[in-house]
CSV table of N, CA, C and O in Angstrom, one decimal:
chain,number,residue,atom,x,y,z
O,1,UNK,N,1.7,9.3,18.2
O,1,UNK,CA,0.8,8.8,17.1
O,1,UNK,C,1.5,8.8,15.8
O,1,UNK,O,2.1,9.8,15.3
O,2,UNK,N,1.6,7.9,15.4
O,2,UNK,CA,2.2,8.0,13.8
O,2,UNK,C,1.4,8.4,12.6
O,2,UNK,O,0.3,7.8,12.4
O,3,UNK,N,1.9,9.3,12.0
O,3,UNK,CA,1.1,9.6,10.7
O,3,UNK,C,1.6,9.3,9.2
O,3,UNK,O,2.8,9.3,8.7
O,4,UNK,N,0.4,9.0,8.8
O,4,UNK,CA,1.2,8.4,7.1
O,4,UNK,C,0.8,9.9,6.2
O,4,UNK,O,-0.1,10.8,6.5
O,5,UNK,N,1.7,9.9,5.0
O,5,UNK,CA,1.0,10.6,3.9
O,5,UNK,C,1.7,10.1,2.7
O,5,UNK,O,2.9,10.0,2.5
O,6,UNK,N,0.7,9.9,1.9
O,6,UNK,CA,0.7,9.8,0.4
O,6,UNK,C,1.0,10.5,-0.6
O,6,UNK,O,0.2,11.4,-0.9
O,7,UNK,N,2.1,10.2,-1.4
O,7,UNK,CA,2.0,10.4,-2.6
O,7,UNK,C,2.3,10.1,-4.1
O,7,UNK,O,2.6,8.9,-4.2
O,8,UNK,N,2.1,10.8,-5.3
O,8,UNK,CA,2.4,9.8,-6.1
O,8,UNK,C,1.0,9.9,-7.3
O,8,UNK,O,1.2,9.8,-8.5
O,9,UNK,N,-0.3,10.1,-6.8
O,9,UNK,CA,-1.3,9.5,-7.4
O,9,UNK,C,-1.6,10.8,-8.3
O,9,UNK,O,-1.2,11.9,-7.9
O,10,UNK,N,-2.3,10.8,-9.5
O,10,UNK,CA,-2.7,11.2,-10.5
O,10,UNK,C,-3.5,10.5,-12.0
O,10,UNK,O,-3.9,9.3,-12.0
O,11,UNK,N,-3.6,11.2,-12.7
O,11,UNK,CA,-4.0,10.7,-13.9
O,11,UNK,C,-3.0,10.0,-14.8
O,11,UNK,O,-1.9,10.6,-15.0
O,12,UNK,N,-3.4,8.9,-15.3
O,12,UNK,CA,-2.2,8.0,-16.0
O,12,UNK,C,-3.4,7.3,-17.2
O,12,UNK,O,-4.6,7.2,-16.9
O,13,UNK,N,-2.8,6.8,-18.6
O,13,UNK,CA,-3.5,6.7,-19.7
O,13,UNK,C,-3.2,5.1,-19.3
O,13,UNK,O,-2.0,4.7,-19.2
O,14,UNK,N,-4.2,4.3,-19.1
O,14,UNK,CA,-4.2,2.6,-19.1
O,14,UNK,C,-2.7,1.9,-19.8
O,14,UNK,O,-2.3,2.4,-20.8
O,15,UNK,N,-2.3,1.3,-19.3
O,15,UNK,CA,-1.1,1.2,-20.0
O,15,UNK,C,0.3,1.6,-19.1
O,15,UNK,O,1.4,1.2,-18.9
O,16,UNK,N,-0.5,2.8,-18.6
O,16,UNK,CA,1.0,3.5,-17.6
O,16,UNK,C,1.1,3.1,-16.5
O,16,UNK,O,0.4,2.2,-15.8
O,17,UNK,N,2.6,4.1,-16.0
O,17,UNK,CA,2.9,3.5,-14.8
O,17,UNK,C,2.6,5.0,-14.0
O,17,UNK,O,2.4,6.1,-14.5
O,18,UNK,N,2.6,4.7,-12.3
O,18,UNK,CA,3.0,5.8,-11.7
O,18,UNK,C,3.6,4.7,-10.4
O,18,UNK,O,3.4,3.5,-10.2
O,19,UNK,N,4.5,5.6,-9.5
O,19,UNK,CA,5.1,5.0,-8.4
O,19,UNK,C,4.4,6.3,-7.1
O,19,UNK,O,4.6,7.5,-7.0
O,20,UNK,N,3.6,5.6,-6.5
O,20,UNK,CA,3.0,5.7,-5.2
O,20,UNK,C,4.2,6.0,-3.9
O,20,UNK,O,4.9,5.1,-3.5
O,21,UNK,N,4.3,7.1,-3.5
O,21,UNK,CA,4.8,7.1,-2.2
O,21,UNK,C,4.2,6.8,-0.9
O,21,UNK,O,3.1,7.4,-0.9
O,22,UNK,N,4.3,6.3,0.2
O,22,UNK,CA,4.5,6.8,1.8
O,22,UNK,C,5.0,7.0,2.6
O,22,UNK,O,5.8,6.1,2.7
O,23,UNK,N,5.2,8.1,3.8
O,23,UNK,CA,6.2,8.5,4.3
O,23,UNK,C,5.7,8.5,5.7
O,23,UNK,O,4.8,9.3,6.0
O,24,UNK,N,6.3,7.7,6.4
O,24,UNK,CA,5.7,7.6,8.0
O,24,UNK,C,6.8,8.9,8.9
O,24,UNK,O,7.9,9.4,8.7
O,25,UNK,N,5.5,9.1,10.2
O,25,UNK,CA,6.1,10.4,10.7
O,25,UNK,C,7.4,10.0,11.6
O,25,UNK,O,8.2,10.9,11.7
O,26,UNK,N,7.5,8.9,12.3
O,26,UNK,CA,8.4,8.1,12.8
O,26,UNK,C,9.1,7.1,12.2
O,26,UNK,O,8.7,6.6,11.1
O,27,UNK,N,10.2,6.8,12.7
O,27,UNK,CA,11.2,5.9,12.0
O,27,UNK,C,10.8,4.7,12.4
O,27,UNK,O,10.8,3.9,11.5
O,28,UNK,N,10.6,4.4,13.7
O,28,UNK,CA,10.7,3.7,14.5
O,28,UNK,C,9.2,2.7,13.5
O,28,UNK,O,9.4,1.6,13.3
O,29,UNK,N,8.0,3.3,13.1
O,29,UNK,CA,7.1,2.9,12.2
O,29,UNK,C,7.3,1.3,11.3
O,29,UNK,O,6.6,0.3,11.2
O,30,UNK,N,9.0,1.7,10.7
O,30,UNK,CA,9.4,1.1,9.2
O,30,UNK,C,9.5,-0.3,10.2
O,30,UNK,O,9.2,-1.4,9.7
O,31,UNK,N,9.9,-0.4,11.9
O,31,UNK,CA,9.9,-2.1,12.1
O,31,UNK,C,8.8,-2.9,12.3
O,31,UNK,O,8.7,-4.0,13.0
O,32,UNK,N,7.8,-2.3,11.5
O,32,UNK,CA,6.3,-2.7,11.3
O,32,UNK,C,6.1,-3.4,9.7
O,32,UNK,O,6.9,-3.3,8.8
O,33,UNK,N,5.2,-4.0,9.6
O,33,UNK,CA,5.0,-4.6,8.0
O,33,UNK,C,3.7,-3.3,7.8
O,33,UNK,O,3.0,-2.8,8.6
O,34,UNK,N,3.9,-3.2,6.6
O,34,UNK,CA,2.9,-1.9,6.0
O,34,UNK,C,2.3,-2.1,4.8
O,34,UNK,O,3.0,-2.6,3.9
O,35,UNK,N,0.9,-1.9,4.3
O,35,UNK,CA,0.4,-2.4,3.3
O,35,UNK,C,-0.1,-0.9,2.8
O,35,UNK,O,0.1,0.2,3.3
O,36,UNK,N,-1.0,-1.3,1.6
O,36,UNK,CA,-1.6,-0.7,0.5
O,36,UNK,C,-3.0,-1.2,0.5
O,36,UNK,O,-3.3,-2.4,0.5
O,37,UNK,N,-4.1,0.0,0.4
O,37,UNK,CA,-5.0,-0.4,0.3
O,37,UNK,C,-5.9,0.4,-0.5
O,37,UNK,O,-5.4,1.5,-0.6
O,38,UNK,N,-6.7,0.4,-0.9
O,38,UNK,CA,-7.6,0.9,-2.6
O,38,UNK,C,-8.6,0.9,-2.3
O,38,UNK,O,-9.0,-0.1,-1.7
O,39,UNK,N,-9.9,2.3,-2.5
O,39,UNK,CA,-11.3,2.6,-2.5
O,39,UNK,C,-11.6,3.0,-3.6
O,39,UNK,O,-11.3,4.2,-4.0
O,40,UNK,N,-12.2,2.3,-4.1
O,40,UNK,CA,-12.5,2.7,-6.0
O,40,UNK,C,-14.5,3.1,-5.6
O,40,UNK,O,-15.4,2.5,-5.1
O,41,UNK,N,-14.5,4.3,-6.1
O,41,UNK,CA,-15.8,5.4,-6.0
O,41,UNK,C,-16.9,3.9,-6.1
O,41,UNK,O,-16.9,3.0,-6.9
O,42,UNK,N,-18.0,4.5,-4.7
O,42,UNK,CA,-18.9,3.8,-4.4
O,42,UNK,C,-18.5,2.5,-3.5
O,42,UNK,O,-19.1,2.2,-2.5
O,43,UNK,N,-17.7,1.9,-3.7
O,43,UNK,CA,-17.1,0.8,-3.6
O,43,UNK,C,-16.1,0.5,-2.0
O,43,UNK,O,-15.7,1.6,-1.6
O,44,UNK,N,-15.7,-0.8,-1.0
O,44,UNK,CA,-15.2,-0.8,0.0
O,44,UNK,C,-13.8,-0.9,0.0
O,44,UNK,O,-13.3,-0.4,-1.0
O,45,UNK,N,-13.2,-1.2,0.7
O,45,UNK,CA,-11.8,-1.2,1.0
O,45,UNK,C,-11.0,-2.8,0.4
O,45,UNK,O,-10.9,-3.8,1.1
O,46,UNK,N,-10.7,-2.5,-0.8
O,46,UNK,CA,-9.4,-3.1,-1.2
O,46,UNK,C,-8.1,-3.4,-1.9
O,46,UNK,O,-7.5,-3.0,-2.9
O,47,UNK,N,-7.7,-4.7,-0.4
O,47,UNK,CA,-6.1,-5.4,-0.2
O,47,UNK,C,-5.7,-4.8,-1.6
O,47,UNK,O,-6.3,-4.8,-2.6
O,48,UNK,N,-4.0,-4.0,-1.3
O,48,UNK,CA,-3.5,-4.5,-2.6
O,48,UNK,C,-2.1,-5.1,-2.4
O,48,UNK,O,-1.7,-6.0,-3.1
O,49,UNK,N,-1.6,-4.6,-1.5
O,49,UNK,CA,-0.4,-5.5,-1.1
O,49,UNK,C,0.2,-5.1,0.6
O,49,UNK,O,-0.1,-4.1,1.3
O,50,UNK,N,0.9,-6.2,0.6
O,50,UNK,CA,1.6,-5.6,2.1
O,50,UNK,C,3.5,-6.2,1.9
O,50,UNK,O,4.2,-6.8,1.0
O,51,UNK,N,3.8,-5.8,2.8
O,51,UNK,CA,5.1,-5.6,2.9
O,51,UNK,C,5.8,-5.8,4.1
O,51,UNK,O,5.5,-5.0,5.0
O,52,UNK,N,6.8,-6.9,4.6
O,52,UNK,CA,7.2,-7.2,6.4
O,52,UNK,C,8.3,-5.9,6.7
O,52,UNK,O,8.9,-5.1,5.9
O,53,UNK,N,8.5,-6.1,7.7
O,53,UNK,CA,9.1,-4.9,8.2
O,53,UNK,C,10.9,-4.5,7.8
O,53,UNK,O,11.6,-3.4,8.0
O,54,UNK,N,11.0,-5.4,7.4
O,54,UNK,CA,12.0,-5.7,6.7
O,54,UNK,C,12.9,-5.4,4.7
O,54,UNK,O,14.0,-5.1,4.1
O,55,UNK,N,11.3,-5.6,4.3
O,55,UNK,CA,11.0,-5.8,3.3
O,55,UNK,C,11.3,-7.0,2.3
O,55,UNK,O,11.4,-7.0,1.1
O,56,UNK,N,11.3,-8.1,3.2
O,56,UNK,CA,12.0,-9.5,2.7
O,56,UNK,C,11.0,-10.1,2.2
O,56,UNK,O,11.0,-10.7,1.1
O,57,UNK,N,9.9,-10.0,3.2
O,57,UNK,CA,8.8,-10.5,2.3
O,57,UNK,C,7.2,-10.1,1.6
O,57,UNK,O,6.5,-9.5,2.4
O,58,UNK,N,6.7,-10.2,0.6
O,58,UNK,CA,5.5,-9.6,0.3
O,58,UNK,C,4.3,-10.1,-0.1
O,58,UNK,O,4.5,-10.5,-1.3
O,59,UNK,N,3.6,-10.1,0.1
O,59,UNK,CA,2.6,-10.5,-0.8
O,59,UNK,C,1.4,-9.1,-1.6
O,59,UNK,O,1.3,-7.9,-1.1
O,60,UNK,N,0.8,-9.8,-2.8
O,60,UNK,CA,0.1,-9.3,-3.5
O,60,UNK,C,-1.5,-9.8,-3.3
O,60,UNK,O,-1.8,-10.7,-2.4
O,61,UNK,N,-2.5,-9.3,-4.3
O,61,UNK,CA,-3.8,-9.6,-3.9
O,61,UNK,C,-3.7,-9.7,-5.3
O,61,UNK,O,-3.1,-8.8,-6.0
O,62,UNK,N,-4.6,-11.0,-5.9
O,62,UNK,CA,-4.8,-11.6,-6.8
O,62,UNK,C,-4.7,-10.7,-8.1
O,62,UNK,O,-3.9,-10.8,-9.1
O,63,UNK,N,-5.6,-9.8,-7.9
O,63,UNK,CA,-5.8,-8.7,-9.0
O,63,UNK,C,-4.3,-8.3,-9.6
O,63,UNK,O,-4.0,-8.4,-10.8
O,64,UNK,N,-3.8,-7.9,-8.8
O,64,UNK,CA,-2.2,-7.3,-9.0
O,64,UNK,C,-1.6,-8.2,-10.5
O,64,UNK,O,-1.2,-7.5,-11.5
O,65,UNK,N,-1.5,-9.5,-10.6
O,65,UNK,CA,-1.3,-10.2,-11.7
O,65,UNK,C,-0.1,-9.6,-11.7
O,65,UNK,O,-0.3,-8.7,-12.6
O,66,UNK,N,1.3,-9.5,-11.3
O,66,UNK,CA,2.6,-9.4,-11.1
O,66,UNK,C,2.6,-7.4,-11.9
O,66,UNK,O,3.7,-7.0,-12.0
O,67,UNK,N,1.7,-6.7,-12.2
O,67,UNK,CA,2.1,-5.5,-13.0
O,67,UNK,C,2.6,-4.5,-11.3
O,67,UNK,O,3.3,-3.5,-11.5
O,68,UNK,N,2.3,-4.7,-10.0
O,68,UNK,CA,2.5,-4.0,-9.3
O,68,UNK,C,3.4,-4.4,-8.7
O,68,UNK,O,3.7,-5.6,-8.7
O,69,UNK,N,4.5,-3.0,-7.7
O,69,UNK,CA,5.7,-4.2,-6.9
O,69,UNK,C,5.8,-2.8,-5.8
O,69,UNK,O,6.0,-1.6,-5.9
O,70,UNK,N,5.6,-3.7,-4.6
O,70,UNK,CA,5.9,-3.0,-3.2
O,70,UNK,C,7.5,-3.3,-2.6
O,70,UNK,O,8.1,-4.4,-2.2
O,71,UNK,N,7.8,-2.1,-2.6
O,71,UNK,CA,9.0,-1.9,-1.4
O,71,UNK,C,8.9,-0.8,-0.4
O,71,UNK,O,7.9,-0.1,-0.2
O,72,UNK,N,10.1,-0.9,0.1
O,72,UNK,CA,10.6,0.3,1.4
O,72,UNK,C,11.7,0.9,1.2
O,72,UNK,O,12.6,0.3,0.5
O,73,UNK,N,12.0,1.9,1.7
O,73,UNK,CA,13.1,2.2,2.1
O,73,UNK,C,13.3,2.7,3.9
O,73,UNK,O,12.8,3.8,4.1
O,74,UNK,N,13.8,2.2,4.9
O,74,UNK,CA,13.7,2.3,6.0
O,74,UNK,C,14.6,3.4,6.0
O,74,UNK,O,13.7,4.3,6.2
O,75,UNK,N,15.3,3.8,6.0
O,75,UNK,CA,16.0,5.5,6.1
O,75,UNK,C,15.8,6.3,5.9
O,75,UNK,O,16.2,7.2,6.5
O,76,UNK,N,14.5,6.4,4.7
O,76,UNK,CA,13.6,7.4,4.5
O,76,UNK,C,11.8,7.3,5.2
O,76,UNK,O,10.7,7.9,5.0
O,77,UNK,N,12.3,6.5,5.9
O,77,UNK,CA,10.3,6.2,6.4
O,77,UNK,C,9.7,6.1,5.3
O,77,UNK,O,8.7,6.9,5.2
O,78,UNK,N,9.8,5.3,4.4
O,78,UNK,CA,9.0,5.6,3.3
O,78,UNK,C,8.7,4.1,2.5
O,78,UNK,O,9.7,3.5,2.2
O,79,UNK,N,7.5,3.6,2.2
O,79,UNK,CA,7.4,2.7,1.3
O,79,UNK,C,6.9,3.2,0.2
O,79,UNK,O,6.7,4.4,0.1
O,80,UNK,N,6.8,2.2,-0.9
O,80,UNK,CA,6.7,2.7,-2.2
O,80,UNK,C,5.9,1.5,-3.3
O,80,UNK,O,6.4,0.4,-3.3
O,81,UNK,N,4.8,1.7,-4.1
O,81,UNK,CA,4.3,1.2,-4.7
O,81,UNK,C,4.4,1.2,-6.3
O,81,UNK,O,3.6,1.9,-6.9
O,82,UNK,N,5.3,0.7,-6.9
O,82,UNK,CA,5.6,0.8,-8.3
O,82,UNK,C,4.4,0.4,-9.1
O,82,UNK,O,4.5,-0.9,-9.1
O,83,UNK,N,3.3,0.6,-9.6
O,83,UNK,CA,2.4,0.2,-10.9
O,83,UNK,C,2.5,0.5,-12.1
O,83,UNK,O,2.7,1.6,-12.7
O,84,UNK,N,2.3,-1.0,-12.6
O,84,UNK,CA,2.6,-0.8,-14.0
O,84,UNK,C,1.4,-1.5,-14.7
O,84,UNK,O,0.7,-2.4,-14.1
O,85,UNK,N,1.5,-0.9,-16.3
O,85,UNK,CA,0.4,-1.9,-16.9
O,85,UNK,C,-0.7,-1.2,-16.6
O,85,UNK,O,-1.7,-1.7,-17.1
O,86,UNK,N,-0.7,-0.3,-16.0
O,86,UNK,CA,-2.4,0.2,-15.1
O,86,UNK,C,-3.5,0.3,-16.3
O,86,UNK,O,-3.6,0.6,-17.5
O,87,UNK,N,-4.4,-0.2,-15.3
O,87,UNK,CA,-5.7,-0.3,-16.3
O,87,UNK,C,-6.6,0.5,-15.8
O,87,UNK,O,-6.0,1.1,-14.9
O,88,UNK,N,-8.0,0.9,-16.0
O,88,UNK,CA,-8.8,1.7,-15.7
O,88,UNK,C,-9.7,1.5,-14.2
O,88,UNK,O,-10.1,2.5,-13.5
O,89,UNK,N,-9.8,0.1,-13.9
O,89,UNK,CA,-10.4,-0.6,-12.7
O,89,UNK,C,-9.7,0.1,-12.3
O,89,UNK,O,-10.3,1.0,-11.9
O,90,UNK,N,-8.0,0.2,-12.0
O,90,UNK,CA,-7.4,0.6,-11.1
O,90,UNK,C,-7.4,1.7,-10.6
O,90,UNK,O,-6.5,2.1,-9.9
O,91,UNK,N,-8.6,2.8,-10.9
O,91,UNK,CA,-8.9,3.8,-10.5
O,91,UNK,C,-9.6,3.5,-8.9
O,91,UNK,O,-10.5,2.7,-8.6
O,92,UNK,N,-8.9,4.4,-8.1
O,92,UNK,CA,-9.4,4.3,-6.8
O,92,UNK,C,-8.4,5.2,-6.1
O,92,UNK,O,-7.4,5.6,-6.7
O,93,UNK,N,-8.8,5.5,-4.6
O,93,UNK,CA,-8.1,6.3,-3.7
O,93,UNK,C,-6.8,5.3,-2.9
O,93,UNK,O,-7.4,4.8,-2.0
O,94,UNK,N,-5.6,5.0,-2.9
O,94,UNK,CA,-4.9,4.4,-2.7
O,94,UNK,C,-4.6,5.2,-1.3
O,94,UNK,O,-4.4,6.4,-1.1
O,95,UNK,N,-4.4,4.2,-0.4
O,95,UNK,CA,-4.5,4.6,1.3
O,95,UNK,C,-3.1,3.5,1.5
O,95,UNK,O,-3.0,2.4,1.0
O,96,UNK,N,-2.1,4.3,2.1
O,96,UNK,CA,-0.9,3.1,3.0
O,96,UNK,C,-1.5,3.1,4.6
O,96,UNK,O,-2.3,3.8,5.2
O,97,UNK,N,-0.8,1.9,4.9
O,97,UNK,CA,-1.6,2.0,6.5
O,97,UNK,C,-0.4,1.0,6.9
O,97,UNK,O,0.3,0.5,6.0
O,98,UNK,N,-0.2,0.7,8.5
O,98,UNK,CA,0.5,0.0,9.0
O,98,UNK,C,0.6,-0.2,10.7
O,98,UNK,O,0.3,0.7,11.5
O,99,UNK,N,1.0,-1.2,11.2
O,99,UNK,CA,1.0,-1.2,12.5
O,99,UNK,C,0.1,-2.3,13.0
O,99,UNK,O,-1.1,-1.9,13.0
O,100,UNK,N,0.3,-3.5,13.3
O,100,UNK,CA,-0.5,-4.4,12.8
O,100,UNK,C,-1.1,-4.8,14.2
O,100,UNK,O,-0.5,-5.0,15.3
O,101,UNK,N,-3.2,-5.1,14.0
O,101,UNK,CA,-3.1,-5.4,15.4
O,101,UNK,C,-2.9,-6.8,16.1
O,101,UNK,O,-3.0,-7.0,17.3
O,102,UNK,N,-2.6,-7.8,15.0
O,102,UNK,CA,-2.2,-9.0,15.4
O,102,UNK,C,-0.9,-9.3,14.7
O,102,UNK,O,-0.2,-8.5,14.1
O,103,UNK,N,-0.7,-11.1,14.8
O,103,UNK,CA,0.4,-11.2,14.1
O,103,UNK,C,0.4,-11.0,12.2
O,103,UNK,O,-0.7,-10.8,11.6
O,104,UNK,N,1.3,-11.0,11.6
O,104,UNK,CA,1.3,-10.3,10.7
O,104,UNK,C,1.7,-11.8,9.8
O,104,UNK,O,2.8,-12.3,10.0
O,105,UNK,N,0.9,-12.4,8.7
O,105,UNK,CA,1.5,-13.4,8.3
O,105,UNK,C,0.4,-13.6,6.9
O,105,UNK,O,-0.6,-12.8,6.7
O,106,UNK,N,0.6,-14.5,6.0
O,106,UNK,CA,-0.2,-14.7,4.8
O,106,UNK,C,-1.8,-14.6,4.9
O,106,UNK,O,-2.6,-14.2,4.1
O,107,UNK,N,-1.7,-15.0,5.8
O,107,UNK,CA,-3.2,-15.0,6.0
O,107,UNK,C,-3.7,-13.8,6.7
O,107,UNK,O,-4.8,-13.4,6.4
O,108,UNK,N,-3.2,-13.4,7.4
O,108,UNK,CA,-4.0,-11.4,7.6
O,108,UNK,C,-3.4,-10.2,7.3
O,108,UNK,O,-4.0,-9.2,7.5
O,109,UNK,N,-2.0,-10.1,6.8
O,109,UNK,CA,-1.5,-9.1,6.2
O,109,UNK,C,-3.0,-8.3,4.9
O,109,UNK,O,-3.3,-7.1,4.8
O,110,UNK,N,-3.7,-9.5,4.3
O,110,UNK,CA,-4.5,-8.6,3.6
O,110,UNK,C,-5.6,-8.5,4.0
O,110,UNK,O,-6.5,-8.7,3.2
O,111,UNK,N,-5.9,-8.3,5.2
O,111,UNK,CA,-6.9,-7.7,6.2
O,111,UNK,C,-6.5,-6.3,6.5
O,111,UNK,O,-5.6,-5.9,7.3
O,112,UNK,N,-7.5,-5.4,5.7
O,112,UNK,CA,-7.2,-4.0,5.8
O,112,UNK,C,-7.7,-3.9,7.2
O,112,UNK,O,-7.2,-2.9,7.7
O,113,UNK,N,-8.5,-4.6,8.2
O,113,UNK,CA,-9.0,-4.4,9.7
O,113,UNK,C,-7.7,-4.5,10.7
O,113,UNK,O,-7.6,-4.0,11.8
O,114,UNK,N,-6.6,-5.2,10.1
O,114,UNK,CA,-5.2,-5.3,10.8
O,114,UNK,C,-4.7,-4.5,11.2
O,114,UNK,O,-4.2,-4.6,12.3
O,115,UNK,N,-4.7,-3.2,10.2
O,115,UNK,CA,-3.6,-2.2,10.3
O,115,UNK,C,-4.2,-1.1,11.4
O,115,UNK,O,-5.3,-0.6,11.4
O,116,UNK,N,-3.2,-0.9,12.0
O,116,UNK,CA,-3.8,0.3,13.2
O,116,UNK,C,-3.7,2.4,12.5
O,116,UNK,O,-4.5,3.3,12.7
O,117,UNK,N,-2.5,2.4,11.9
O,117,UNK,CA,-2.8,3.5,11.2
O,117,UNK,C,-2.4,4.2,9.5
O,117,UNK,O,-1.5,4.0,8.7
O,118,UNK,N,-3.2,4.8,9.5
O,118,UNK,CA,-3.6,4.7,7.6
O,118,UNK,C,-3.3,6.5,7.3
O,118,UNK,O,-3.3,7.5,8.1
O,119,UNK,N,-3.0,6.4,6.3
O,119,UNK,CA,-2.9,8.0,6.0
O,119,UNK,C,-4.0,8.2,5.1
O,119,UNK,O,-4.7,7.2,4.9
O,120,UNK,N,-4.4,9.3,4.5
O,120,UNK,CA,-5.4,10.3,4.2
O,120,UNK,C,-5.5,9.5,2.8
O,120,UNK,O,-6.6,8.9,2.6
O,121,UNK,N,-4.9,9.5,2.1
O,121,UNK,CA,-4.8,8.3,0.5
O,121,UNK,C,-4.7,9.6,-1.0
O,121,UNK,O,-5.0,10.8,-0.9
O,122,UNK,N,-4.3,9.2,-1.9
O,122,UNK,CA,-4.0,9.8,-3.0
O,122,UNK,C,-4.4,8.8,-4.2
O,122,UNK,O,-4.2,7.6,-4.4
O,123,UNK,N,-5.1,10.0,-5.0
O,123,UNK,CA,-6.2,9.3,-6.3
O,123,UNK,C,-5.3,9.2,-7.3
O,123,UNK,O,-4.6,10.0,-7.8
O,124,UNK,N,-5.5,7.7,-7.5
O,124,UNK,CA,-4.9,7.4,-9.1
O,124,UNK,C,-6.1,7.3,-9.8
O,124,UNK,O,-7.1,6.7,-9.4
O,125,UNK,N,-6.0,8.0,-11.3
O,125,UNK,CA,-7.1,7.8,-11.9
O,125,UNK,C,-6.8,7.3,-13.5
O,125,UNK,O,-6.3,8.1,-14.3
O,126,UNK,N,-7.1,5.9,-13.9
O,126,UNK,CA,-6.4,5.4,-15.1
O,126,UNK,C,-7.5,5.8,-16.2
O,126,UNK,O,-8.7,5.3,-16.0
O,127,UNK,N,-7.3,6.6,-17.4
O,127,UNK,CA,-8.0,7.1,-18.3
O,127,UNK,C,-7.6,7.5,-19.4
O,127,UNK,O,-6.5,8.1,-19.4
O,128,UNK,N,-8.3,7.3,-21.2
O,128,UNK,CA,-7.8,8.0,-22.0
O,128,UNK,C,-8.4,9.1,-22.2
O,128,UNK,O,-8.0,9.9,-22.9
């Protein structure tokens, strides 16, 4: 079973940045595409980005407006979510997940229903 865990997330004043980690329990994990996904209090599960297995290719979800940028590093099991610019919306529990249960392409990468496993998530909270 592969396990994710998160980290990275805290309080940041609108404006700032923080860099998000995840670190899968297998290596073998990283020849998967892996995304990001956001639960802001009260509210459902949402897309923020995904990432191919590779890291060649990515996409974002609208909101993002170029301030966020996803990579990997495969030697470390680990992807990484750089945010910048952060505004206050962007408060939510940020979840990585990966393992895709279909093909993986523009059109369902941002289908948080895709991914087969997610780790526990870590709270970014943007505030002055």
């Amino acid at each position: 079973e592969v396990q994710l865990v998160e980290s990275g997330g805290g309080l940041v004043q609108p404006g700032g940045s923080l860099r998000l980690s995840c670190v899968a329990s297998e290596g073998t994990f990283d020849d998967y595409p892996m995304t990001w996904v956001r639960q802001a209090p009260g509210k459902g599960l949402e897309w923020v980005s995904a990432i191919s297995w590779n890291g060649d290719t990515t996409y974002y979800a609208d909101f993002v407006g170029g301030r966020f940028i996803i990579s990997r590093d495969s030697a470390k099991n680990t992807m990484f979510l750089d945010m910048n610019t952060l505004k206050p919306e962007d408060t939510a529990v940020y979840f990585c997940a990966g393992g895709t249960h279909e093909y993986w392409n523009e059109g369902t990468a941002g289908n948080p229903n895709n991914y087969k496993y997610w780790g526990q998530g870590t709270q970014v909270t943007v505030s002055s």
